[in-house]
């Protein structure tokens, strides 16, 4: 059993209750980190957890994959940001949710249309939107990409923002 400030009998009582629908966000949201124990063991832990006392959410033999995992774990808790609504056989509206509030904005807000789409494209748009909203997830993904990719991203952004014109 994990250490807790709550008494064991109280924690046992909690087990009889039901978690709210937001439990996924409580469990997977927040910050994750990667702790490398050696060249071939990279643990994914919550930011407050330590390898000596806590069970990692994942263990990888490659650090970049562990970093990618740490970047995407919080996204599991986020409702789908991008939705597709078919209005005709070759016409689909692209809808976006602006917030976590799935009650009032469950339908999303129209932002464009596409002639064809796949579930992979919708998932990719969702992930891209999530990374754009999370500086930490974006930083973990960049770190996973490595120094050459980071240098090239810096050069590309410098040019795109008018620095090399």
CSV table of C-alpha atoms in Angstrom, one decimal:
chain,number,residue,atom,x,y,z
A,1,UNK,CA,0.0,0.0,0.0
A,2,UNK,CA,1.2,3.5,-0.8
A,3,UNK,CA,1.9,5.9,2.0
A,4,UNK,CA,-0.9,8.4,2.8
A,5,UNK,CA,-1.9,10.9,5.4
A,6,UNK,CA,-5.3,9.2,5.5
A,7,UNK,CA,-5.9,6.2,7.9
A,8,UNK,CA,-6.0,2.8,6.3
A,9,UNK,CA,-9.7,2.2,7.4
A,10,UNK,CA,-10.7,5.5,5.8
A,11,UNK,CA,-8.9,4.5,2.5
A,12,UNK,CA,-10.7,1.1,2.6
A,13,UNK,CA,-14.0,3.0,3.0
A,14,UNK,CA,-13.2,5.1,-0.1
A,15,UNK,CA,-12.9,1.9,-2.1
A,16,UNK,CA,-16.6,1.3,-1.8
A,17,UNK,CA,-17.5,4.6,-3.5
A,18,UNK,CA,-17.5,5.5,-7.2
A,19,UNK,CA,-15.1,7.9,-8.9
A,20,UNK,CA,-16.6,10.9,-10.8
A,21,UNK,CA,-16.3,11.1,-14.6
A,22,UNK,CA,-13.4,13.6,-14.0
A,23,UNK,CA,-11.3,10.8,-12.4
A,24,UNK,CA,-9.3,10.3,-15.6
A,25,UNK,CA,-8.1,13.9,-15.4
A,26,UNK,CA,-7.2,13.5,-11.8
A,27,UNK,CA,-5.3,10.3,-12.5
A,28,UNK,CA,-3.5,11.2,-15.7
A,29,UNK,CA,-3.4,15.0,-15.8
A,30,UNK,CA,-0.6,17.0,-14.3
A,31,UNK,CA,3.1,16.9,-14.8
A,32,UNK,CA,5.1,13.7,-15.6
A,33,UNK,CA,8.9,13.3,-15.5
A,34,UNK,CA,11.4,10.9,-16.8
A,35,UNK,CA,14.1,9.5,-14.5
A,36,UNK,CA,16.9,7.6,-16.1
A,37,UNK,CA,18.3,4.9,-13.8
A,38,UNK,CA,20.9,3.8,-16.4
A,39,UNK,CA,21.4,3.6,-20.1
A,40,UNK,CA,18.6,1.2,-20.7
A,41,UNK,CA,16.0,2.0,-17.9
A,42,UNK,CA,14.0,5.2,-18.1
A,43,UNK,CA,11.1,5.6,-15.7
A,44,UNK,CA,8.0,7.7,-16.3
A,45,UNK,CA,6.8,9.1,-13.0
A,46,UNK,CA,4.5,11.8,-11.7
A,47,UNK,CA,6.4,15.0,-10.9
A,48,UNK,CA,6.2,14.3,-7.1
A,49,UNK,CA,7.1,10.6,-7.3
A,50,UNK,CA,10.5,9.1,-6.7
A,51,UNK,CA,11.9,5.8,-8.2
A,52,UNK,CA,12.9,4.5,-4.8
A,53,UNK,CA,9.4,4.5,-3.4
A,54,UNK,CA,6.9,4.8,-6.2
A,55,UNK,CA,5.9,2.5,-9.0
A,56,UNK,CA,6.4,4.1,-12.4
A,57,UNK,CA,3.6,4.5,-14.9
A,58,UNK,CA,6.0,3.1,-17.6
A,59,UNK,CA,9.6,1.9,-18.1
A,60,UNK,CA,11.4,2.2,-21.4
A,61,UNK,CA,14.7,1.1,-22.7
A,62,UNK,CA,15.0,4.3,-24.8
A,63,UNK,CA,14.9,7.8,-23.2
A,64,UNK,CA,13.2,9.5,-26.2
A,65,UNK,CA,10.3,7.1,-26.0
A,66,UNK,CA,10.0,7.7,-22.2
A,67,UNK,CA,9.9,11.5,-22.9
A,68,UNK,CA,7.2,11.0,-25.5
A,69,UNK,CA,5.2,8.9,-23.0
A,70,UNK,CA,5.5,11.6,-20.3
A,71,UNK,CA,4.3,14.2,-22.9
A,72,UNK,CA,1.2,12.3,-23.9
A,73,UNK,CA,0.0,10.8,-20.6
A,74,UNK,CA,-1.8,14.0,-19.5
A,75,UNK,CA,-3.5,14.1,-22.9
A,76,UNK,CA,-5.4,10.9,-22.0
A,77,UNK,CA,-7.5,13.0,-19.6
A,78,UNK,CA,-8.4,15.7,-22.1
A,79,UNK,CA,-11.7,15.4,-24.0
A,80,UNK,CA,-11.2,15.2,-27.8
A,81,UNK,CA,-10.4,18.7,-29.0
A,82,UNK,CA,-11.3,18.1,-32.7
A,83,UNK,CA,-14.5,16.6,-33.9
A,84,UNK,CA,-15.7,15.9,-37.4
A,85,UNK,CA,-19.4,16.3,-38.4
A,86,UNK,CA,-20.5,14.9,-41.8
A,87,UNK,CA,-22.8,17.3,-43.7
A,88,UNK,CA,-22.7,15.6,-47.1
A,89,UNK,CA,-20.8,12.5,-48.4
A,90,UNK,CA,-17.8,14.5,-49.4
A,91,UNK,CA,-18.1,17.4,-47.0
A,92,UNK,CA,-17.2,17.3,-43.3
A,93,UNK,CA,-17.2,20.2,-40.9
A,94,UNK,CA,-14.1,20.4,-38.6
A,95,UNK,CA,-15.2,21.4,-35.1
A,96,UNK,CA,-13.0,22.4,-32.2
A,97,UNK,CA,-13.6,22.4,-28.4
A,98,UNK,CA,-12.1,25.4,-26.8
A,99,UNK,CA,-12.1,24.2,-23.2
A,100,UNK,CA,-12.3,21.1,-21.0
A,101,UNK,CA,-16.0,22.0,-20.6
A,102,UNK,CA,-17.7,19.2,-22.4
A,103,UNK,CA,-21.1,20.0,-21.0
A,104,UNK,CA,-21.6,23.4,-22.6
A,105,UNK,CA,-19.3,23.0,-25.6
A,106,UNK,CA,-19.7,19.3,-26.4
A,107,UNK,CA,-20.7,20.0,-29.9
A,108,UNK,CA,-17.6,22.1,-30.6
A,109,UNK,CA,-17.2,25.3,-32.7
A,110,UNK,CA,-16.9,25.1,-36.5
A,111,UNK,CA,-13.4,26.0,-37.7
A,112,UNK,CA,-13.2,24.6,-41.2
A,113,UNK,CA,-14.2,21.8,-43.5
A,114,UNK,CA,-12.6,18.9,-45.3
A,115,UNK,CA,-13.6,16.7,-48.2
A,116,UNK,CA,-12.2,13.5,-46.7
A,117,UNK,CA,-10.9,12.6,-43.3
A,118,UNK,CA,-9.7,9.6,-41.3
A,119,UNK,CA,-9.8,8.8,-37.6
A,120,UNK,CA,-6.0,9.1,-37.6
A,121,UNK,CA,-6.2,12.6,-39.0
A,122,UNK,CA,-8.7,13.6,-36.3
A,123,UNK,CA,-6.4,12.1,-33.6
A,124,UNK,CA,-3.4,13.9,-35.1
A,125,UNK,CA,-5.3,17.2,-35.0
A,126,UNK,CA,-6.3,16.5,-31.4
A,127,UNK,CA,-2.7,15.7,-30.3
A,128,UNK,CA,-1.3,18.8,-32.2
A,129,UNK,CA,-3.9,21.0,-30.4
A,130,UNK,CA,-3.0,19.4,-27.0
A,131,UNK,CA,0.8,20.0,-27.6
A,132,UNK,CA,0.1,23.6,-28.7
A,133,UNK,CA,-1.7,24.1,-25.3
A,134,UNK,CA,0.9,22.5,-23.1
A,135,UNK,CA,4.4,24.1,-23.0
A,136,UNK,CA,5.6,21.2,-20.8
A,137,UNK,CA,4.4,18.5,-23.3
A,138,UNK,CA,5.9,20.4,-26.2
A,139,UNK,CA,9.2,20.7,-24.3
A,140,UNK,CA,9.3,17.0,-23.6
A,141,UNK,CA,8.6,16.2,-27.2
A,142,UNK,CA,11.4,18.5,-28.4
A,143,UNK,CA,13.8,17.0,-25.9
A,144,UNK,CA,12.8,13.5,-27.2
A,145,UNK,CA,13.5,14.7,-30.8
A,146,UNK,CA,17.1,15.4,-29.8
A,147,UNK,CA,19.7,18.2,-30.3
A,148,UNK,CA,19.7,18.3,-34.1
A,149,UNK,CA,15.9,18.6,-34.3
A,150,UNK,CA,15.9,21.3,-31.6
A,151,UNK,CA,18.6,23.3,-33.5
A,152,UNK,CA,16.7,23.0,-36.8
A,153,UNK,CA,13.4,24.0,-35.1
A,154,UNK,CA,15.2,27.1,-33.7
A,155,UNK,CA,16.5,28.0,-37.3
A,156,UNK,CA,13.0,27.4,-38.8
A,157,UNK,CA,11.3,29.6,-36.2
A,158,UNK,CA,14.0,32.3,-36.5
A,159,UNK,CA,13.3,32.5,-40.3
A,160,UNK,CA,9.5,32.2,-40.0
A,161,UNK,CA,9.4,35.0,-37.4
A,162,UNK,CA,11.3,37.3,-39.7
A,163,UNK,CA,14.8,37.0,-38.1
A,164,UNK,CA,16.6,35.9,-41.3
A,165,UNK,CA,14.7,37.9,-43.9
